[in-house]
Structures are given as structure tokens and as C-alpha cells.
């Protein structure tokens, strides 16, 4: 730093200071030859006493290095997605730095580097005399070892200072050159330099210096500088390039060559001046190389005559450089920032990413990612309608591992807030803590949790739902809330069609709201919620999952990545694995680091998972809600969903190798996906086509195994004995049938001895076994005929029963029944209508139910 004219008093003070320092310097002449003698206590003068009391051992920590995020290409090569850094540094080994560059540094910065013991006494003495005795511009005189010590101390300040003020104070202490403080700092630097020389070889010290030094802006170390300024490695630079890099060490800010229009480097760069100041310093370096015999006169002349021709190659920094994979990159960096494995506090974890020198190898499958990006662009444009901003996002995971294979979004990545609707800083694929999104209502996608709980409780896919057409269910079970409560929840089906006779399989295939609420009423809302949580379900905003009746139809707001991992458990026979984006992390020392812990557990029994999977395969069959997304080449399963007012539309599912969850919906306003149009149609239909394209690519790449198939027990047709309601009023009969799980229909009245208006008979007859939830037809009595007693033929063989009834004057109609049975009941009459004690007219038909192995 230039100094003003010194006063006599100031010169005298400097001289007195120099006297003390020179006493130490006298001994350092010996130290320059034999470093070990510097700590032998050879004199008792005060200056040497102070010098000897200074610490000798300098702790050289790991320098700040950039962290890199990689994706693996199909050929196995790693491709850089993004880098994060406070200082852009890439440490390299001795053989990765050209000898020319090493020679340039030593010849210019410290020609006697390989001869002294850490302190170049001649250079130091000259600098002290000039700075503290004669006066004038502060002189350096520091050896490469001393410069390395100073850089290590500054680096330590930068790594451990918690505030800007603390950093400035620390750095000033490590670099000050003026006055008594400057002399004290110089003594400390010398002491450390001697210690470093005793600990490390000359080559190690030179390499450490070159790896640590600043070359302008955020470029630290020769490898980064070579790549940035000349687009080549430090081992490949020529004489003039090496000399240019070393020249910049003299004044990194002023001599950098990446601002051709700036004036920091003398004058703006032109054909005439060609980086005037830098070129002057470069040629000085070349002269020193010639003087030290490192190059020939011919080489020196040629290098000096050459122009400075930078090839600036801007480093990848931040996720915006990752292109279409930027949102995945953003997710990875948030994994690091949120996981305690990378530091105890948020600040430490962020610093680890920017300074820790991590090489993070991710799970992303580049081929699938690029294909998904193309499909997203083809089908969904950012902001397709002026009335509302519409978003779309899709995440693909691997069942059984949770590895995230692709992550795409219809907007372009922005690192901060933006008013451009084509850009967004929010990652719609992830939770709020991992990308800023609060999630979206999942609609009927959530029904699959009710299906799993239905099967866990022993119900069957082929069991019919009681009260499946009830549009105002009111009684609910919730053990978390203390039992049963009344709450009327009006509901309607998408197609406005209602049927009392619906199996769980049909309800899944067609996504029938009333049927699923009927299933939920037979279950426990609390247990449905717990099953969802076991399968990894959680709200994107971090709040607890709702367990109200509305949640059965998907009122909870979740992220596509969460849904994909949850649905994927059914493709892995019930094993849930939380999403993971990282395959491997290599630290700055080249050693592989432990990965963050991942939750992988058996969420549901295999039989339950495989049966739910089987039921969800029907979604892609003809008549299923996902039929328009059918793919070829592998078995697929899944579930569709639409939220209230169709603001969000979903499809989630896949194969044994890959599962994709895709959401498309309004992120501002209330646009309906039934009325929002994209290139291929409405948002409701576009989701099917887009999902189909992504999954077809996944099948082409990974294939898919056949699924294990459903449990026989969980696909049985449950049988229940039909109660005998003959003689009851029609209302009483309806309630009796409903209480044991049957629906009903009222047939035409028939002549009977039963009192008019009451039940004359049912079909199936009382005492017969019928499919649970199936429909029983009630025949009321018209009360017009005189009747005789109907014989009881239950337990008889079909032949004996027919003869008995015929002899009594009745016609016979035989019906075959199957179901749970004892061996002694096979081929026997297990029910009849009219039943025992009933009366019928002569010639009336009596229906007998015969139990068979199969019908």
C-alpha cells in the first residue's frame, strides 16, 4: 500500500522497531540455512525472546472447495449438473500442474525457494529497510512459504468468521503490513513459515500455495484459474499462459483478464494495449524464468511477443446451469441443506455445500429425464391461459429403493422471485422445505390408502359395498376422536350415476366416490390415515394429515414426489422407501462418505400390497379412469385423481421398475382442468397423454416384471346367509337386509297367504347364502290367495326335495349356490323360498338353493 511522506518522528519509531526486528533477522540468516536452529534459544535478547514465544505449528485445514452435483449418462460417464461455491477452487495434485507453471511461480515469487528454510533473509531484510527505515511503498519480501502461511490464515478467517465484521478484523490481522502491527504480523508469519518447512516438503508447500492462491474474483487455485481464463487444465498451459497466471498473483483484482471493456487493467483492452498492465507483469515473469534458466532466450522472446488471448469459460454455478434438470438439482441442494448429516445447523449445512468440496453423484437417469422434459414441453406450455397460471410437474421413482429417476416441471427454473410466468423458483414436485411448494389436493388418488386399509381389515376386492349409493353419509368411525360421530357429508359421483351394488374392484376402476365413502364408513378414519402415513403420505406444508371424511376423497395437499414414492410401495410388494436423490458422495479427500439415512420399511403385508396393486391395474383397462394412458410392454397399476372444482388433476402409477406421479393444475386462481386447454386437449386429458409418454420411455428403458398377483382370500366373493324376512313389513325387511350387508330391490306383488303388503318371499330365499353386499329382491304379498303350508326341504338332496314339493302341489325352481361350506352340505338344499312355515298357492313355484362346488 503506498504511504505518505514519513516524518522524522515516524522514521525514528520505524528505526527503533527495526532494531528489535533486525536482531531476530540476524539469527534468521542461520535459520535460512538450517531451520531447526531457529528454535534452539541461541540468544537472550528481547526480540529473539518474543520471536521464540510465538507459536510454530500452523494448523493447515481443508481449504474451501466447490461442491459439484453430477448425473450419470447412459455410457457411465459423469456429467456435471451444477457447482456451488464461495471460492471456486478445485485442488489438484503435483503432476496436474505443469512444470512451466511451477517454474514461473518460483522464478518470480521466490527464486531461492528451494534453498532457504522458509524465510528468504535477503529479501526480508531488503523489504524491512525499504518499508520501515527508508520509507516509501510497502515491500513484500515474503517467501512462497510465508505467502502460503498468510493465505492459510486468511482462509481460516473466511471459514470460521460468523459475521462480516469478524471476517474483516480477522483478515486484517492476518494481512496488515504497516507499523508495529505489521512488524508483529511479519514475525508471526516467519515463525509459522519455519514450522511449515519442518512439517512439509518444498513441493508440498509450493503445491499448497498454488492450490490456495487467488487469481481474481472467485477463482482460487491454478486449476480453476487455468480452466476459467484459458479453458484448459493447469497441466496443459504454455509459457505465456503460465506467466500470465503467475502475473495475476501480484494483484489479482487489477490484473485479471476477464473484463476486456473495463479500465481496472490500465486502459480498456484494445489491439494496441492488449491488457497493458497484465502483459507488462507477464513479461516480467518471463524474464525471471529466463534469468533462472527455466526457459531459453528463444522461448522467452517468442512468449513475450505473443498476445494475451483469454478463452473465458464461465464455471457452472447454481442450479440454473442444470437446464431442464434444474428443479432436480434444486431438490438435491435442499436435501443437503435440510439433512443433519451435513451439519448441525442450517448455516453449517449451507456452508458444507458451498465450501466442503463434495462430489455428489445423483440418482437421476439422464435418458428418462431428457425424454420427460421433451414430453412436458410438447404437452404443457407455461401459462397456457391468461386467466390463470397453470403448472405441471412429474416425478419418477424406482420401487423398492426410492431412487428419483426423473423430475420435470413446465416452468423454467429461477433462483429467486420473478414476474415472468414462464419462470418459477418454486419446485412443484417437492415439499415446502425442499422447494417452496405447499402441495396440491390429490383428489381420488388418495382413495388407494382406503383400498389398502380395506384389504388390511380382511375385506375383499370382490366384496360389495353396503350403501354405495348414499349421497349423504353421516355416521363415521374415528378411534382417534374417541369412537363414532355423526357428520353429514354430501357427495356425488363424477358421472352422476349411483348404484347400490358395487364391488370394491369396480369402485377402484371407476373411482366411484359414494362407494369409497361407503368403504370408509365400514372402516376407521384414524386407521386409514395411519395406513397412509405408513406408506409415506404427508402434507407438503408439514402439517398433520387430515382424517376427515373429505380426506378419503383427497382433500390433503401433497407433492408429486411424495405420491410417487407412496404408490411405488405397491409395486415393491409393500416396501416403502422415502425418495432419495443421491447415490454416492465423495469428499475432498477422495474418500466415499456415508449417505444420509433413508427410511425403507415394509409398510403393508405383501398379500395386501399385491392385491391392491391388482385392483389398481383395472384403472388402465377399458372403462377405467386411466384407460387413456394405457402403455405397452409391461404390467402397470395406478390411480387417477381430480380435486375440488378440478383445480388439480393427477395420475400416479407405473411398473415394478418405475412409478410416475404427475400433477397438472392451477397455481393461481380457480381454473378447471376440464376447461383449461393445452396442445392435446383439456388438462384432464393432457395428464393421461403426458404420463403415458413418460412411462412408455421408462418401460422402453427399464422394462417391467409381472406382478405377483392378488391374494385368493382377499379376492374371494364373501357369502352371507340371507335372513328370512317373510311376514315382515317391506320397511322392516329392508332394515334387516341392510343390517347384514345386503342391498335390496322391490319386486311386483304376488298372491300369497301372507298379509297384504308384507313380504311374501325374497330372492335369494331366506337361509340361502349370497354374495355379501349383493341385491336381494323383495316380493310383497297381494294377500289374494288361499295357500297351503310349504314343506321344509332344507338338508335334502335336490331330487328328494323336488319330489316332496311336487307331491305338495308346488312347482320347483333350482338355483346353484357356492361359498363357504362343509363337506356334508355339498349337493344339498341350503335354502328355499318360500321358507319353512310359509304358505303358498297350489302351483306356485318354490325356489330351492343347492350348494355346489362350483356353478
Coordinates of C-alpha atoms in Angstrom, one line a residue, residues 45-245:
X45 CA 17.8 -10.6 23.5
X46 CA 14.2 -9.4 23.8
X47 CA 13.4 -9.6 20.1
X48 CA 14.5 -13.2 19.8
X49 CA 12.6 -14.0 23.0
X50 CA 9.4 -12.6 21.5
X51 CA 10.1 -14.5 18.3
X52 CA 10.7 -17.8 20.2
X53 CA 7.5 -17.3 22.2
X54 CA 5.3 -17.3 19.1
X55 CA 3.5 -20.5 18.0
X56 CA 5.4 -22.5 15.5
X57 CA 2.8 -25.1 14.4
X58 CA 0.3 -23.8 11.8
X59 CA -2.8 -25.9 11.5
X60 CA -3.5 -26.2 7.8
X61 CA -7.1 -27.2 7.4
X62 CA -9.0 -28.3 4.3
X63 CA -9.3 -25.3 2.0
X64 CA -12.7 -24.2 0.8
X65 CA -13.6 -26.1 -2.3
X66 CA -16.6 -26.0 -4.6
X67 CA -19.1 -28.8 -4.4
X68 CA -20.3 -30.5 -7.6
X69 CA -23.5 -32.3 -8.4
X70 CA -23.3 -34.9 -11.1
X71 CA -25.6 -37.1 -13.2
X72 CA -24.5 -40.3 -14.8
X73 CA -25.0 -40.7 -18.5
X74 CA -26.1 -44.0 -20.2
X75 CA -22.4 -44.8 -21.1
X76 CA -21.4 -44.5 -17.5
X77 CA -19.7 -41.1 -17.7
X78 CA -20.5 -38.4 -15.2
X79 CA -22.0 -35.1 -16.4
X80 CA -21.8 -32.0 -14.2
X81 CA -25.2 -30.5 -13.4
X82 CA -24.1 -27.7 -11.2
X83 CA -21.4 -26.4 -8.8
X84 CA -21.8 -24.4 -5.6
X85 CA -19.0 -22.3 -4.0
X86 CA -17.9 -19.3 -2.1
X87 CA -14.5 -19.8 -3.6
X88 CA -14.3 -21.6 -7.0
X89 CA -11.5 -24.0 -6.2
X90 CA -10.5 -27.4 -7.4
X91 CA -7.5 -28.9 -5.7
X92 CA -5.1 -30.9 -7.9
X93 CA -2.0 -33.0 -7.3
X94 CA 1.6 -32.3 -8.2
X95 CA 1.5 -33.9 -11.6
X96 CA -1.6 -32.0 -12.5
X97 CA 0.3 -28.7 -12.6
X98 CA 2.7 -28.1 -15.4
X99 CA 6.4 -27.7 -14.6
X100 CA 6.4 -24.5 -16.6
X101 CA 3.8 -23.0 -14.2
X102 CA 5.7 -24.1 -11.1
X103 CA 8.9 -22.6 -12.6
X104 CA 7.1 -19.4 -13.3
X105 CA 5.9 -19.1 -9.7
X106 CA 9.3 -19.9 -8.1
X107 CA 11.3 -17.7 -10.5
X108 CA 9.1 -14.7 -9.8
X109 CA 7.8 -15.1 -6.3
X110 CA 10.8 -16.7 -4.6
X111 CA 13.8 -17.7 -6.7
X112 CA 15.7 -19.1 -3.6
X113 CA 12.6 -21.1 -2.5
X114 CA 14.4 -24.5 -2.7
X115 CA 17.5 -23.1 -0.8
X116 CA 16.1 -21.3 2.3
X117 CA 14.4 -22.7 5.3
X118 CA 11.2 -20.8 5.0
X119 CA 12.5 -17.2 5.1
X120 CA 14.4 -15.5 2.4
X121 CA 16.5 -13.4 4.7
X122 CA 18.0 -11.2 2.0
X123 CA 14.5 -10.4 0.6
X124 CA 13.1 -9.9 4.0
X125 CA 15.9 -7.6 5.1
X126 CA 15.6 -5.5 1.9
X127 CA 11.9 -5.2 2.4
X128 CA 12.2 -4.2 6.1
X129 CA 14.8 -1.5 5.3
X130 CA 12.7 -0.1 2.5
X131 CA 9.4 -0.2 4.5
X132 CA 10.5 0.7 8.0
X133 CA 13.8 2.7 7.7
X134 CA 14.0 4.4 4.3
X135 CA 10.2 4.8 4.0
X136 CA 8.1 4.5 0.8
X137 CA 5.8 1.9 -0.7
X138 CA 5.5 -1.2 1.5
X139 CA 7.7 -4.0 0.2
X140 CA 6.8 -7.7 0.2
X141 CA 9.9 -9.7 0.6
X142 CA 7.9 -12.7 1.7
X143 CA 8.9 -16.2 0.6
X144 CA 6.4 -18.5 -1.0
X145 CA 6.2 -20.3 2.3
X146 CA 5.3 -17.0 4.1
X147 CA 2.7 -16.2 1.4
X148 CA 1.3 -19.7 1.8
X149 CA 1.1 -19.1 5.6
X150 CA -0.7 -15.8 5.0
X151 CA -3.2 -17.4 2.6
X152 CA -3.9 -20.2 5.1
X153 CA -4.6 -17.7 7.9
X154 CA -6.9 -15.7 5.7
X155 CA -8.7 -18.9 4.6
X156 CA -9.2 -19.8 8.2
X157 CA -10.7 -16.4 8.8
X158 CA -13.1 -16.9 5.9
X159 CA -14.2 -20.3 7.1
X160 CA -14.8 -19.6 10.7
X161 CA -15.9 -16.0 10.9
X162 CA -19.6 -15.7 11.5
X163 CA -20.1 -12.0 10.6
X164 CA -18.7 -9.7 8.0
X165 CA -17.2 -7.5 10.8
X166 CA -15.5 -10.5 12.4
X167 CA -14.1 -11.6 9.0
X168 CA -12.7 -8.1 8.2
X169 CA -11.0 -7.9 11.6
X170 CA -9.5 -11.4 11.3
X171 CA -8.3 -10.9 7.7
X172 CA -6.8 -7.5 8.6
X173 CA -4.8 -9.1 11.4
X174 CA -3.5 -11.8 9.0
X175 CA -2.5 -9.3 6.3
X176 CA -1.6 -6.0 7.8
X177 CA 1.8 -4.7 6.7
X178 CA 2.1 -1.2 8.3
X179 CA 3.6 -0.1 11.6
X180 CA 4.3 -2.1 14.7
X181 CA 1.3 -4.4 13.9
X182 CA 2.8 -5.1 10.6
X183 CA 6.1 -6.0 12.1
X184 CA 4.5 -8.2 14.7
X185 CA 2.4 -9.9 12.0
X186 CA 5.6 -10.4 9.9
X187 CA 7.4 -12.1 12.9
X188 CA 4.4 -14.4 13.4
X189 CA 4.4 -15.2 9.7
X190 CA 8.1 -16.0 9.8
X191 CA 7.7 -18.2 12.8
X192 CA 4.9 -20.2 11.1
X193 CA 6.9 -20.4 7.9
X194 CA 9.8 -22.1 9.7
X195 CA 7.3 -24.5 11.3
X196 CA 5.7 -25.3 8.0
X197 CA 9.1 -26.0 6.4
X198 CA 9.8 -28.5 9.1
X199 CA 6.4 -30.3 8.6
X200 CA 6.1 -30.4 4.8
X201 CA 8.3 -30.9 1.8
X202 CA 9.1 -28.0 -0.6
X203 CA 7.0 -29.5 -3.3
X204 CA 4.0 -29.8 -0.9
X205 CA 4.4 -26.2 0.1
X206 CA 4.6 -25.0 -3.5
X207 CA 1.6 -27.1 -4.5
X208 CA -0.4 -25.9 -1.4
X209 CA 0.4 -22.3 -2.3
X210 CA -0.7 -22.7 -6.0
X211 CA -3.9 -24.5 -4.9
X212 CA -4.8 -21.9 -2.4
X213 CA -3.9 -18.6 -4.1
X214 CA -6.5 -16.2 -5.5
X215 CA -6.4 -15.4 -9.3
X216 CA -9.1 -12.8 -9.4
X217 CA -12.8 -12.7 -8.3
X218 CA -13.9 -16.1 -7.0
X219 CA -11.2 -18.1 -8.9
X220 CA -8.9 -19.8 -6.4
X221 CA -6.1 -22.3 -7.2
X222 CA -4.3 -22.8 -10.5
X223 CA -6.6 -25.5 -11.9
X224 CA -9.7 -23.3 -11.6
X225 CA -7.8 -20.3 -12.9
X226 CA -6.4 -22.2 -15.9
X227 CA -9.9 -23.5 -16.8
X228 CA -11.5 -20.2 -16.3
X229 CA -9.1 -17.9 -18.2
X230 CA -7.8 -20.4 -20.8
X231 CA -10.3 -23.3 -20.9
X232 CA -7.6 -25.8 -20.2
X233 CA -6.1 -27.7 -17.3
X234 CA -3.1 -26.3 -15.3
X235 CA -1.0 -29.2 -16.6
X236 CA -1.5 -28.0 -20.2
X237 CA -0.7 -24.3 -20.1
X238 CA 2.2 -23.0 -22.3
X239 CA 4.9 -20.5 -21.2
X240 CA 2.9 -17.3 -21.8
X241 CA -0.2 -18.7 -20.2
X242 CA 1.7 -19.9 -17.2
X243 CA 3.4 -16.5 -16.9
X244 CA 0.0 -14.7 -17.2
X245 CA -1.4 -16.7 -14.3

